[in-house]
Coordinates of C-alpha atoms and ligand atoms in Angstrom, one line a residue:
X1243 CA -17.0 7.5 -30.4
X1244 CA -19.0 4.4 -29.7
X1245 CA -16.7 1.6 -28.4
X1246 CA -17.5 -1.7 -30.2
X1247 CA -16.4 -5.0 -28.8
X1248 CA -13.6 -6.6 -30.7
X1249 CA -15.8 -9.4 -31.7
X1250 CA -18.1 -7.0 -33.6
X1251 CA -15.1 -5.4 -35.3
X1252 CA -13.5 -8.7 -36.3
X1253 CA -16.8 -10.6 -37.3
X1254 CA -18.0 -8.2 -40.1
X1255 CA -14.5 -8.1 -41.5
X1256 CA -14.2 -11.9 -41.5
X1257 CA -17.7 -12.1 -42.9
X1258 CA -17.0 -9.6 -45.7
X1259 CA -13.8 -11.5 -46.7
X1260 CA -15.6 -14.8 -46.6
X1261 CA -18.5 -13.4 -48.7
X1262 CA -16.2 -11.8 -51.3
X1263 CA -14.2 -15.1 -51.6
X1264 CA -17.4 -17.0 -52.0
X1265 CA -18.9 -14.6 -54.5
X1266 CA -15.7 -14.7 -56.5
X1267 CA -15.6 -18.5 -56.3
X1268 CA -19.3 -18.8 -57.2
X1269 CA -18.9 -16.5 -60.2
X1270 CA -15.8 -18.3 -61.4
X1271 CA -17.4 -21.7 -61.0
X1272 CA -20.6 -20.7 -62.7
X1273 CA -18.9 -19.0 -65.6
X1274 CA -16.5 -22.0 -66.1
X1275 CA -19.5 -24.3 -65.9
X1276 CA -21.3 -22.1 -68.5
X1277 CA -18.4 -22.1 -70.9
X1278 CA -18.0 -25.9 -70.5
X1279 CA -21.7 -26.5 -71.0
X1280 CA -21.8 -24.3 -74.1
X1281 CA -18.7 -26.0 -75.5
X1282 CA -20.3 -29.4 -74.8
X1283 CA -23.5 -28.3 -76.4
X1284 CA -21.6 -27.1 -79.5
X1285 CA -19.8 -30.4 -79.7
X1286 CA -23.0 -32.3 -79.4
X1287 CA -24.7 -30.2 -82.1
X1288 CA -21.7 -30.7 -84.4
X1289 CA -21.9 -34.4 -83.9
X1290 CA -25.6 -34.4 -84.7
X1291 CA -24.9 -32.4 -87.8
X1292 CA -22.1 -34.8 -88.8
X1293 CA -24.5 -37.7 -88.4
X1294 CA -27.0 -36.1 -90.8
X1295 CA -24.1 -35.2 -93.2
X1296 CA -23.0 -38.8 -93.1
X1297 CA -26.6 -39.9 -93.9
X1298 CA -26.8 -37.5 -96.8
X1299 CA -23.5 -38.9 -98.2
X1300 CA -25.1 -42.4 -98.2
X1301 CA -27.9 -41.3 -100.5
X1302 CA -27.3 -42.1 -104.2
X1303 CA -28.0 -40.3 -106.4
X1304 CA -27.5 -37.1 -104.5
X1305 CA -30.8 -36.0 -102.9
X1306 CA -32.8 -33.1 -104.4
X1307 CA -34.2 -30.2 -102.4
X1308 CA -37.5 -31.8 -101.6
X1309 CA -35.7 -34.9 -100.2
X1310 CA -33.3 -32.8 -98.2
X1311 CA -36.2 -30.9 -96.7
X1312 CA -37.9 -34.2 -95.8
X1313 CA -34.7 -35.6 -94.2
X1314 CA -34.3 -32.4 -92.2
X1315 CA -37.9 -32.6 -90.9
X1316 CA -37.7 -36.3 -90.0
X1317 CA -34.2 -36.3 -88.4
X1318 CA -34.9 -33.0 -86.7
X1319 CA -38.0 -34.4 -85.0
X1320 CA -36.1 -37.5 -84.0
X1321 CA -33.2 -35.7 -82.3
X1322 CA -35.3 -32.7 -81.1
X1323 CA -32.9 -30.4 -83.0
X1324 CA -33.5 -27.8 -85.6
X1325 CA -31.7 -29.1 -88.7
X1326 CA -31.0 -27.0 -91.8
X1327 CA -29.2 -27.9 -95.1
X1328 CA -27.7 -24.9 -96.9
X1329 CA -26.4 -25.2 -100.4
X1330 CA -22.9 -23.8 -101.3
X1331 CA -24.7 -20.8 -102.8
X1332 CA -26.2 -19.9 -99.4
X1333 CA -29.7 -21.0 -100.5
X1334 CA -31.6 -23.1 -97.9
X1335 CA -32.4 -26.5 -99.3
X1336 CA -34.2 -28.0 -96.3
X1337 CA -35.2 -27.0 -92.7
X1338 CA -36.8 -29.0 -90.0
X1339 CA -39.0 -26.1 -88.8
X1340 CA -39.5 -23.7 -91.7
X1341 CA -40.3 -23.7 -95.3
X1342 CA -37.0 -23.2 -97.2
X1343 CA -38.7 -21.2 -99.9
X1344 CA -39.5 -18.4 -97.4
X1345 CA -36.0 -18.3 -95.9
X1346 CA -33.3 -15.8 -96.9
X1347 CA -30.1 -16.6 -98.5
X1348 CA -27.8 -17.8 -95.6
X1349 CA -24.5 -17.0 -97.4
X1350 CA -23.7 -14.2 -94.9
X1351 CA -24.2 -16.4 -91.7
X1352 CA -20.9 -16.7 -89.8
X1353 CA -21.3 -20.4 -89.1
X1354 CA -22.0 -21.0 -92.8
X1355 CA -18.9 -19.2 -93.9
X1356 CA -16.7 -21.0 -91.4
X1357 CA -18.1 -24.4 -92.4
X1358 CA -17.6 -23.6 -96.1
X1359 CA -13.9 -23.2 -95.2
X1360 CA -13.8 -26.8 -94.0
X1361 CA -14.1 -26.1 -90.2
X1362 CA -16.9 -26.5 -87.7
X1363 CA -18.7 -23.1 -87.5
X1364 CA -20.4 -22.0 -84.3
X1365 CA -22.6 -19.0 -83.7
X1366 CA -25.1 -17.8 -81.1
X1367 CA -27.6 -15.1 -82.1
X1368 CA -31.2 -14.0 -82.4
X1369 CA -33.1 -15.9 -85.1
X1370 CA -35.6 -13.8 -86.9
X1371 CA -37.0 -17.0 -88.4
X1372 CA -37.9 -18.6 -85.0
X1373 CA -38.0 -15.4 -83.0
X1374 CA -35.5 -16.2 -80.2
X1375 CA -31.8 -16.8 -79.4
X1376 CA -30.3 -19.9 -80.9
X1377 CA -27.0 -21.7 -81.0
X1378 CA -26.0 -22.7 -84.5
X1379 CA -23.3 -25.3 -85.3
X1380 CA -22.5 -26.0 -89.0
X1381 CA -20.3 -28.7 -90.6
X1382 CA -19.3 -29.0 -94.3
X1383 CA -21.4 -31.4 -96.5
X1384 CA -19.3 -33.2 -99.0
X1385 CA -20.9 -35.4 -101.7
X1386 CA -18.5 -37.6 -103.8
X1387 CA -15.5 -35.5 -102.7
X1388 CA -16.9 -32.1 -103.6
X1389 CA -18.3 -29.6 -101.1
X1390 CA -22.0 -29.2 -101.7
X1391 CA -22.9 -27.0 -98.8
X1392 CA -23.3 -27.3 -95.0
X1393 CA -25.5 -29.2 -92.6
X1394 CA -26.5 -27.0 -89.6
X1395 CA -27.8 -28.1 -86.3
X1396 CA -29.3 -25.5 -83.9
X1397 CA -30.8 -25.4 -80.5
X1398 CA -32.7 -22.6 -78.9
X1399 CA -30.6 -20.8 -76.2
X1400 CA -33.7 -20.9 -73.9
X1401 CA -33.0 -24.6 -73.3
X1402 CA -29.3 -24.0 -72.8
X1403 CA -29.9 -20.9 -70.6
X1404 CA -32.5 -22.9 -68.6
X1405 CA -29.9 -25.6 -67.9
X1406 CA -27.3 -23.0 -67.1
X1407 CA -29.7 -21.1 -64.8
X1408 CA -30.5 -24.2 -62.8
X1409 CA -26.7 -24.7 -62.5
X1410 CA -26.4 -21.1 -61.3
X1411 CA -29.1 -21.7 -58.8
X1412 CA -27.4 -24.8 -57.4
X1413 CA -24.0 -23.0 -57.2
X1414 CA -25.6 -20.0 -55.5
X1415 CA -27.5 -22.2 -53.0
X1416 CA -24.2 -23.9 -52.2
X1417 CA -22.5 -20.5 -51.9
X1418 CA -25.2 -19.3 -49.5
X1419 CA -24.8 -22.4 -47.3
X1420 CA -21.0 -21.9 -47.4
X1421 CA -21.5 -18.2 -46.5
X1422 CA -23.7 -19.1 -43.5
X1423 CA -21.1 -21.6 -42.4
X1424 CA -18.3 -19.0 -42.9
X1425 CA -20.4 -16.5 -40.9
X1426 CA -20.8 -19.0 -38.0
X1427 CA -17.1 -20.0 -38.1
X1428 CA -15.9 -16.4 -38.3
X1429 CA -18.1 -15.5 -35.3
X1430 CA -16.7 -18.3 -33.3
X1431 CA -13.1 -17.4 -34.3
X1432 CA -13.7 -13.8 -33.4
X1433 CA -15.1 -14.9 -30.1
X1434 CA -12.1 -17.2 -29.5
X1435 CA -9.8 -14.3 -30.2
X1436 CA -11.5 -11.7 -28.1
X1437 CA -12.2 -14.2 -25.1
X1438 CA -8.7 -14.2 -23.8
X1439 CA -8.5 -10.4 -24.2
X1440 CA -11.5 -10.2 -21.9
X1441 CA -9.7 -12.4 -19.4
X1442 CA -6.6 -10.2 -19.7
X1443 CA -8.8 -7.1 -19.2
X1444 CA -10.4 -8.6 -16.1
X1445 CA -6.9 -9.6 -14.7
X1446 CA -5.5 -6.1 -15.3
X1447 CA -8.5 -4.6 -13.5
X1448 CA -7.9 -7.1 -10.6
X1449 CA -4.2 -5.9 -10.5
X1450 CA -5.4 -2.3 -10.5
X1451 CA -7.6 -3.1 -7.5
X1452 CA -4.5 -4.4 -5.6
X1453 CA -5.1 -8.2 -5.9
X1454 CA -1.6 -8.9 -7.2
X1455 CA -1.4 -12.5 -6.0
X1456 CA -3.6 -14.2 -8.6
X1457 CA -1.6 -14.2 -11.9
X1458 CA -3.0 -14.3 -15.4
X1459 CA -3.1 -17.5 -17.4
X1460 CA -0.4 -17.7 -20.2
X1461 CA -2.2 -18.5 -23.5
X1462 CA -0.7 -20.5 -26.5
X1463 CA -1.0 -17.5 -28.9
X1464 CA 2.4 -15.8 -28.9
X1465 CA 1.0 -12.2 -28.7
X1466 CA -1.5 -13.1 -26.0
X1467 CA 1.1 -15.0 -24.0
X1468 CA 3.5 -12.1 -24.4
X1469 CA 0.9 -9.7 -23.1
X1470 CA -0.1 -12.0 -20.2
X1471 CA 3.6 -12.4 -19.2
X1472 CA 4.2 -8.7 -19.4
X1473 CA 1.1 -8.0 -17.2
X1474 CA 2.2 -10.7 -14.7
X1475 CA 5.7 -9.2 -14.7
X1476 CA 4.2 -5.8 -14.0
X1477 CA 2.2 -7.3 -11.1
X1478 CA 5.3 -8.9 -9.7
X1479 CA 7.2 -5.6 -9.9
X1480 CA 4.2 -3.7 -8.5
X1481 CA 4.0 -6.1 -5.6
X1482 CA 7.6 -5.8 -4.7
X1483 CA 7.5 -2.1 -5.0
X1484 CA 4.4 -1.9 -2.8
X1485 CA 6.1 -4.2 -0.3
X1486 CA 9.2 -2.0 -0.4
X1487 CA 7.1 1.1 0.0
X1488 CA 5.1 -0.3 2.9
X1489 CA 8.3 -1.5 4.5
X1490 CA 9.7 2.0 4.1
X1491 CA 6.5 3.4 5.5
X1492 CA 6.6 1.0 8.5
X1493 CA 10.2 1.8 9.1
X1494 CA 9.5 5.5 8.9
X1495 CA 6.5 5.0 11.2
X1496 CA 8.6 3.0 13.7
X1497 CA 11.3 5.6 13.7
X1498 CA 8.9 8.5 14.1
X1499 CA 6.8 6.8 16.8
X1500 CA 9.8 5.6 18.8
X1501 CA 11.3 9.1 18.7
X1502 CA 11.1 11.0 22.0
X1503 CA 11.1 14.2 20.2
X1504 CA 7.8 15.5 18.8
X1505 CA 7.9 15.7 15.0
X1506 CA 5.5 17.8 13.0
X1507 CA 5.7 17.8 9.2
X1508 CA 3.6 20.4 7.3
X1509 CA 3.1 20.9 3.6
X1510 CA 3.7 24.1 1.7
X1511 CA 0.1 25.2 2.5
X1512 CA 0.6 24.7 6.2
X1513 CA -1.4 21.5 6.4
X1514 CA -0.3 18.7 8.7
X1515 CA 1.3 15.8 6.8
X1516 CA 2.5 13.9 9.9
X1517 CA 2.5 14.3 13.6
X1518 CA 4.3 11.5 15.5
X1519 CA 3.2 10.0 18.8
X1520 CA 5.4 12.1 20.9
X1521 CA 4.3 15.2 19.1
X1522 CA 0.6 14.3 19.7
X1523 CA 1.3 13.7 23.4
X1524 CA 3.2 17.0 23.7
X1525 CA 0.4 19.0 22.0
X1526 CA -2.4 17.0 23.5
X1527 CA -4.0 15.9 20.2
X1528 CA -4.7 12.7 18.2
X1529 CA -2.1 12.4 15.4
X1530 CA -4.5 10.6 13.1
X1531 CA -7.3 13.1 13.4
X1532 CA -4.9 16.0 12.8
X1533 CA -3.8 14.8 9.4
X1534 CA -4.5 17.1 6.5
X1535 CA -5.9 19.8 8.7
X1536 CA -4.4 23.3 8.7
X1537 CA -1.8 23.5 11.5
X1538 CA -3.3 26.7 12.9
X1539 CA -6.5 24.8 13.5
X1540 CA -4.7 21.9 15.1
X1541 CA -2.2 23.6 17.4
X1542 CA -3.8 25.6 20.2
X1543 CA -0.7 26.8 21.9
X1544 CA -0.2 30.5 21.2
X1545 CA 3.6 30.5 21.5
X1546 CA 4.0 27.4 19.3
X1547 CA 1.5 28.9 16.7
X1548 CA 3.6 32.0 16.5
X1549 CA 6.8 29.9 16.2
X1550 CA 5.3 27.8 13.3
X1551 CA 4.2 31.0 11.5
X1552 CA 7.7 32.2 11.7
X1553 CA 9.1 28.9 10.4
X1554 CA 6.7 28.8 7.5
X1555 CA 7.7 32.3 6.4
X1556 CA 11.4 31.8 7.0
X1557 CA 13.6 29.8 4.6
X1558 CA 16.3 29.3 7.2
X1559 CA 16.2 27.1 10.2
X1560 CA 14.6 28.6 13.3
X1561 CA 15.2 27.5 16.9
X1562 CA 13.5 28.7 20.0
X1563 CA 12.4 27.6 23.5
X1564 CA 8.6 27.6 23.6
X1565 CA 6.3 27.2 26.7
X1566 CA 3.3 24.9 26.3
X1567 CA 0.4 25.4 28.7
X1568 CA -1.8 22.4 27.7
X1569 CA -0.3 19.7 29.8
X1570 CA 0.9 21.3 33.0
X1571 CA 3.6 23.7 32.1
X1572 CA 6.0 22.3 29.6
X1573 CA 9.0 23.8 28.0
X1574 CA 10.0 22.6 24.6
X1575 CA 12.9 23.4 22.4
X1576 CA 11.4 23.9 18.9
X1577 CA 13.5 23.5 15.8
X1578 CA 11.9 24.4 12.5
X1579 CA 13.4 23.8 9.0
X1580 CA 12.0 23.8 5.5
X1581 CA 11.4 20.3 4.0
X1582 CA 13.0 20.0 0.6
X1583 CA 13.0 17.3 -2.1
X1584 CA 16.3 16.0 -3.5
X1585 CA 16.2 18.9 -6.1
X1586 CA 16.0 21.4 -3.3
X1587 CA 12.4 22.4 -4.0
X1588 CA 10.6 23.5 -0.8
X1589 CA 7.8 20.9 0.0
X1590 CA 6.8 22.2 3.4
X1591 CA 8.2 22.6 6.9
X1592 CA 9.5 20.3 9.6
X1593 CA 9.1 21.2 13.2
X1594 CA 10.9 19.1 15.9
X1595 CA 9.9 19.6 19.5
X1596 CA 12.3 18.5 22.2
X1597 CA 10.8 18.4 25.7
X1598 CA 13.3 20.2 27.9
X1599 CA 11.0 20.6 30.9
X1600 CA 12.9 18.0 33.0
X1601 CA 16.3 19.5 32.0
X1602 CA 15.1 23.0 33.0
X1603 CA 13.6 21.5 36.2
X1604 CA 17.0 19.9 37.0
X1605 CA 18.8 23.1 36.3
X1606 CA 16.3 24.8 38.6
X1607 CA 16.9 22.1 41.3
X1608 CA 20.6 22.6 41.0
X1609 CA 20.3 26.3 41.3
X1610 CA 17.9 25.8 44.3
X1611 CA 20.3 23.4 45.8
X1612 CA 23.3 25.7 45.5
X1613 CA 21.1 28.5 47.0
X1614 CA 20.0 26.1 49.8
X1615 CA 23.5 24.9 50.6
X1616 CA 24.7 28.5 50.7
X1617 CA 21.8 29.4 52.9
X1618 CA 22.3 26.4 55.2
X1619 CA 26.0 27.1 55.6
X1620 CA 25.6 30.9 55.9
X1621 CA 23.5 30.7 59.1
X1622 CA 26.1 28.8 61.2
X1623 CA 29.0 30.8 59.6
X1624 CA 27.3 34.1 60.3
X1625 CA 26.7 33.0 63.9
X1626 CA 30.4 31.8 64.3
X1627 CA 31.7 35.0 62.7
X1628 CA 29.5 37.1 65.0
X1629 CA 30.7 35.4 68.2
X1630 CA 34.3 35.4 67.1
X1631 CA 34.1 39.1 66.4
X1632 CA 32.5 39.7 69.8
X1633 CA 35.2 37.6 71.5
X1634 CA 37.9 39.6 69.6
X1635 CA 36.2 42.8 70.5
X1636 CA 36.8 42.1 74.2
X1637 CA 34.4 39.4 75.3
X1638 CA 37.5 37.1 75.7
X1639 CA 38.3 39.0 78.8
X1640 CA 35.0 38.0 80.3
X1641 CA 35.6 34.3 80.9
X1642 CA 31.9 33.4 81.6
X1643 CA 30.7 35.0 78.4
X1644 CA 33.7 33.8 76.5
X1645 CA 32.9 30.2 77.5
X1646 CA 29.3 30.6 76.6
X1647 CA 30.2 32.1 73.2
X1648 CA 32.8 29.4 72.5
X1649 CA 30.3 26.6 73.3
X1650 CA 27.9 28.3 70.8
X1651 CA 30.7 28.4 68.2
X1652 CA 31.5 24.8 68.9
X1653 CA 27.8 23.9 68.4
X1654 CA 27.6 25.8 65.1
X1655 CA 30.8 24.2 63.9
X1656 CA 29.3 20.8 64.8
X1657 CA 26.2 21.8 62.7
X1658 CA 28.4 22.8 59.8
X1659 CA 30.2 19.5 60.1
X1660 CA 26.9 17.7 60.2
X1661 CA 25.7 19.5 57.0
X1662 CA 28.9 18.9 55.2
X1663 CA 29.0 15.2 56.3
X1664 CA 25.4 14.7 55.1
X1665 CA 26.2 16.5 51.8
X1666 CA 29.2 14.2 51.3
X1667 CA 27.2 11.1 52.2
X1668 CA 24.6 12.2 49.6
X1669 CA 27.0 12.9 46.8
X1670 CA 28.9 9.6 47.6
X1671 CA 25.7 7.7 47.5
X1672 CA 24.7 9.3 44.2
X1673 CA 28.1 8.5 42.7
X1674 CA 28.0 4.9 44.0
X1675 CA 24.5 4.3 42.6
X1676 CA 25.5 5.8 39.3
X1677 CA 28.6 3.6 39.1
X1678 CA 26.7 0.6 40.5
X1679 CA 29.1 0.3 43.3
X1680 CA 26.6 -0.6 46.0
X1681 CA 26.7 -4.3 46.7
X1682 CA 23.7 -6.0 48.1
X1683 CA 23.7 -9.4 49.9
X1684 CA 21.5 -11.4 52.1
X1685 CA 21.5 -10.4 55.8
X1686 CA 19.3 -10.8 58.9
X1687 CA 17.3 -7.6 59.2
X1688 CA 16.9 -7.8 63.0
X1689 CA 20.6 -7.3 63.6
X1690 CA 20.8 -4.2 61.5
X1691 CA 17.7 -2.7 63.1
X1692 CA 19.1 -3.4 66.6
X1693 CA 22.4 -1.7 65.8
X1694 CA 20.5 1.4 64.4
X1695 CA 18.3 1.6 67.5
X1696 CA 21.4 1.3 69.7
X1697 CA 22.9 4.4 68.0
X1698 CA 19.7 6.4 68.7
X1699 CA 19.3 5.0 72.2
X1700 CA 21.2 7.7 74.0
X1701 CA 19.1 10.5 72.4
X1702 CA 15.9 8.6 73.2
X1703 CA 16.9 8.0 76.7
X1704 CA 17.6 11.7 77.2
X1705 CA 13.9 12.4 76.3
X1706 CA 12.7 9.3 78.1
X1707 CA 11.4 7.8 74.8
X1708 CA 11.0 4.1 74.5
X1709 CA 12.0 2.5 71.2
X1710 CA 10.1 -0.8 70.6
X1711 CA 11.4 -3.3 68.1
X1712 CA 9.3 -6.0 66.4
X1713 CA 11.1 -8.2 63.9
X1714 CA 11.1 -11.9 63.2
X1715 CA 14.5 -13.4 64.0
X1716 CA 14.9 -15.2 60.6
X1717 CA 13.7 -12.3 58.4
X1718 CA 16.4 -11.8 55.7
X1719 CA 16.7 -9.2 53.0
X1720 CA 19.1 -8.2 50.2
X1721 CA 20.8 -5.2 51.7
X1722 CA 24.0 -3.2 52.2
X1723 CA 24.1 -3.3 56.0
X1724 CA 26.0 0.0 56.7
X1725 CA 23.7 1.9 54.3
X1726 CA 20.5 0.3 55.6
X1727 CA 21.6 1.1 59.1
X1728 CA 22.2 4.7 58.2
X1729 CA 18.7 5.0 56.7
X1730 CA 17.1 3.5 59.8
X1731 CA 19.2 5.7 62.1
X1732 CA 17.9 8.8 60.1
X1733 CA 14.3 7.6 60.4
X1734 CA 14.5 6.6 64.1
X1735 CA 16.4 9.8 64.9
X1736 CA 13.7 11.9 63.3
X1737 CA 11.0 9.9 65.2
X1738 CA 12.8 10.5 68.5
X1739 CA 13.4 14.2 67.6
X1740 CA 9.8 14.9 66.8
X1741 CA 8.2 12.8 69.6
X1742 CA 7.1 14.4 72.8
X1743 CA 9.2 13.4 75.8
X1744 CA 8.1 10.1 77.3
X1745 CA 6.6 8.9 74.0
X1746 CA 7.1 5.6 72.2
X1747 CA 8.8 5.0 68.9
X1748 CA 7.8 1.7 67.2
X1749 CA 10.3 0.1 64.9
X1750 CA 9.0 -3.0 63.0
X1751 CA 9.9 -5.2 60.1
X1752 CA 8.0 -7.9 58.2
X1753 CA 7.8 -9.7 55.0
X1754 CA 5.1 -8.5 52.5
X1755 CA 5.2 -10.6 49.3
X1756 CA 8.6 -10.3 47.6
X1757 CA 9.5 -7.4 49.9
X1758 CA 10.7 -6.7 53.4
X1759 CA 9.0 -3.6 54.8
X1760 CA 10.5 -1.7 57.7
X1761 CA 8.3 0.8 59.5
X1762 CA 9.2 3.6 62.0
X1763 CA 6.2 4.9 63.8
X1764 CA 6.0 7.8 66.2
X1765 CA 3.2 9.7 68.0
X1766 CA 4.7 13.1 67.3
X1767 CA 3.0 16.2 65.8
X1768 CA 2.9 14.6 62.3
X1769 CA 3.3 16.2 58.9
X1770 CA 0.5 18.2 57.2
X1771 CA -0.6 16.5 54.0
X1772 CA 0.5 19.4 51.7
X1773 CA 4.1 18.9 52.7
X1774 CA 4.2 15.1 52.2
X1775 CA 5.0 15.2 48.4
X1776 CA 8.1 17.3 49.0
X1777 CA 9.3 15.8 52.3
X1778 CA 12.1 13.8 50.6
X1779 CA 13.6 16.8 48.8
X1780 CA 17.0 18.1 50.0
X1781 CA 16.7 20.8 52.6
X1782 CA 13.0 20.6 52.7
X1783 CA 11.6 21.3 56.1
X1784 CA 8.1 21.4 57.3
X1785 CA 8.8 24.0 59.9
X1786 CA 12.3 25.4 59.4
X1787 CA 12.5 27.1 62.8
X1788 CA 11.4 24.1 64.8
X1789 CA 13.6 21.7 62.7
X1790 CA 16.7 23.8 63.3
X1791 CA 15.9 23.9 67.0
X1792 CA 15.7 20.1 67.2
X1793 CA 18.8 19.9 65.0
X1794 CA 19.3 18.4 61.6
X1795 CA 20.6 19.3 58.2
X1796 CA 17.4 18.9 56.2
X1797 CA 19.2 16.1 54.2
X1798 CA 18.3 13.1 56.4
X1799 CA 15.2 12.0 54.4
X1800 CA 16.9 12.7 51.0
X1801 CA 19.7 10.3 52.2
X1802 CA 17.0 7.7 53.1
X1803 CA 15.4 8.1 49.6
X1804 CA 18.8 7.5 47.9
X1805 CA 19.6 4.5 50.1
X1806 CA 16.1 3.0 49.3
X1807 CA 16.8 3.5 45.6
X1808 CA 20.2 1.8 46.0
X1809 CA 18.4 -1.2 47.4
X1810 CA 16.0 -1.3 44.4
X1811 CA 13.3 -0.3 46.9
X1812 CA 11.5 2.8 48.0
X1813 CA 10.5 4.9 51.1
X1814 CA 7.1 6.3 51.7
X1815 CA 5.4 8.3 54.4
X1816 CA 1.9 8.4 55.9
X1817 CA 1.0 10.9 58.5
X1818 CA -2.0 12.0 60.5
X1819 CA -1.1 15.3 62.1
X1820 CA -1.5 15.2 65.8
X1821 CA -1.6 11.5 65.9
X1822 CA 1.2 9.6 64.2
X1823 CA 3.7 9.5 61.5
X1824 CA 4.8 6.3 59.8
X1825 CA 7.8 6.0 57.5
X1826 CA 8.0 2.7 55.5
X1827 CA 11.2 1.5 53.9
X1828 CA 10.9 -1.3 51.4
X1829 CA 13.7 -3.6 50.3
X1830 CA 13.9 -6.9 48.4
X1831 CA 13.6 -10.1 50.4
X1832 CA 16.6 -12.5 50.3
Ligands
LIG3384 P1 16.3 17.0 59.4 O1 17.7 16.5 59.3 O2 16.2 18.5 59.4 O3 15.4 16.3 60.3 P2 15.1 15.4 57.4 O4 15.3 15.3 55.9 O5 15.4 14.2 58.2 O6 15.8 16.6 57.9 O7 13.6 15.8 57.6 C1 13.0 16.8 56.8 C2 11.8 17.4 57.5 O8 10.8 16.4 57.6 C3 12.1 17.7 58.9 O9 12.6 19.0 58.9 C4 10.7 17.7 59.5 O10 10.0 18.9 59.3 C5 10.0 16.6 58.7 N1 10.0 15.3 59.5 C6 10.9 14.3 59.3 N2 10.5 13.2 60.1 C7 9.5 13.6 60.8 C8 8.7 13.0 61.8 N3 8.9 11.8 62.3 N4 7.6 13.7 62.4 C9 7.4 15.0 61.9 N5 8.1 15.6 61.0 C10 9.1 14.9 60.4

């Protein structure tokens, strides 16, 4: 159906009403005027007839028919009216326009009969005598107290109709002007009514486009004001709801993106609704780009794909450890449940991925550690057990052998003690760091370095190794002196152990920015680059045979690493095999 603007619906209706009112008004006015005019004309004709009747009464003796005819002709000409005198018998005695002898008896004429009863008789009809419509008005003619007949005045209706027609024309012209004015007015009124509706429509469209700030004007018309207020209220409500929704969205986004677990929400068709940042990082994909794509297209990991398939087809929660190959080798604990609305309808699936790689690594490290400790302890214990058994089997009786065996047993016991001491030191250190029980304070570095060197001096002297110290006297650092001394002893001891006899071990310290860096340099065999990343692990040895020969638990550098951490610092190593090895220990300046 064609949609007409309101103005074109209102305007014709207004116009029709205005025209109908005008037509009714015009018709009423015109007919009132016509009746009034006819009544006036009838009055006027009656007065003229009365004048003639008064003139006839004056004449003495009473006029005969010829005189009457003459009076009618003269008077009729004077007052431009047809005058007729009719005797009581109905016979026409005189007429201003016709010969009475040729005229019928007028006894049956309605105006004559009425006048003969003493009233004014009025009649409008076609006159066969003159050949057109006439208005007749008759008055009684009394002569010396007796009724002689009637005097009748008549006018052709043509003259009356002409006057009435010109009146009609004027009224119609006025009506037309009024109709035009009404049309114009009704057009403007319709426009005035539909204008605010257009404003409201534009405003509502603006709201729909999301511009909820600019409110609609409130008009004076009650209905329009009510509509504008309702729309404004709706915009306010919408705005606050949109704000609440976007706040909710932001909160949800913030929660999801700050979660360390990867979250993957899928709809019932298996399309991605949301992947959070952690999920994107775990699966190596862009969360934005993955939205609305089928999950099987997005996820490339075969194990995870299989898990998601199982979750999608399973109404119960599913949990499993899944290996991811994309970013190194990661192990995630995947938990899949169906997403349901408050009514319990299934909307899709939620998969939560918890990266347990580090946990598994730690478990592995602990297992390795236990295996390593057992292995480290087993070697000296096996050796001790073997020699004790040999002694018991009779070697005791051979003093030379017995002494030799006992000294080996003593050495292995010492080694056991050394390993156990180092293990205890490590675990104590770990505990202290955890409980924040390691206190740091400002100390002169040189003094600590000197005392560490002193401890290693005997071993160095035995191999004729010179230990050179370079350190500014006033260099101070925030340290725990016994711990720092132990770390330095471990480093210097290693340098001495791995240096060739007669070599030089350089120990130096200097300030570098906000840090104090202590370096222990030796010209020993060095460490091949492939071992460098693992050198600080517990029990890690470059060459197990050689290390054991030179002594050592394999825990020395692990202790150094922990001490560095306790000092909010770090330890690094640089080595050129066959040339030199430099261990650097960094702590905070005081
Ligand atoms: P250990 O007590 O057995 O020396 P560490 O933890 O101190 O144990 O050292 C671990 C390993 O690092 C050693 O077994 C050795 O292979 C290597 N290493 C340490 N310091 C040096 C060095 N200065 N020169 C060459 N190799 C070294």
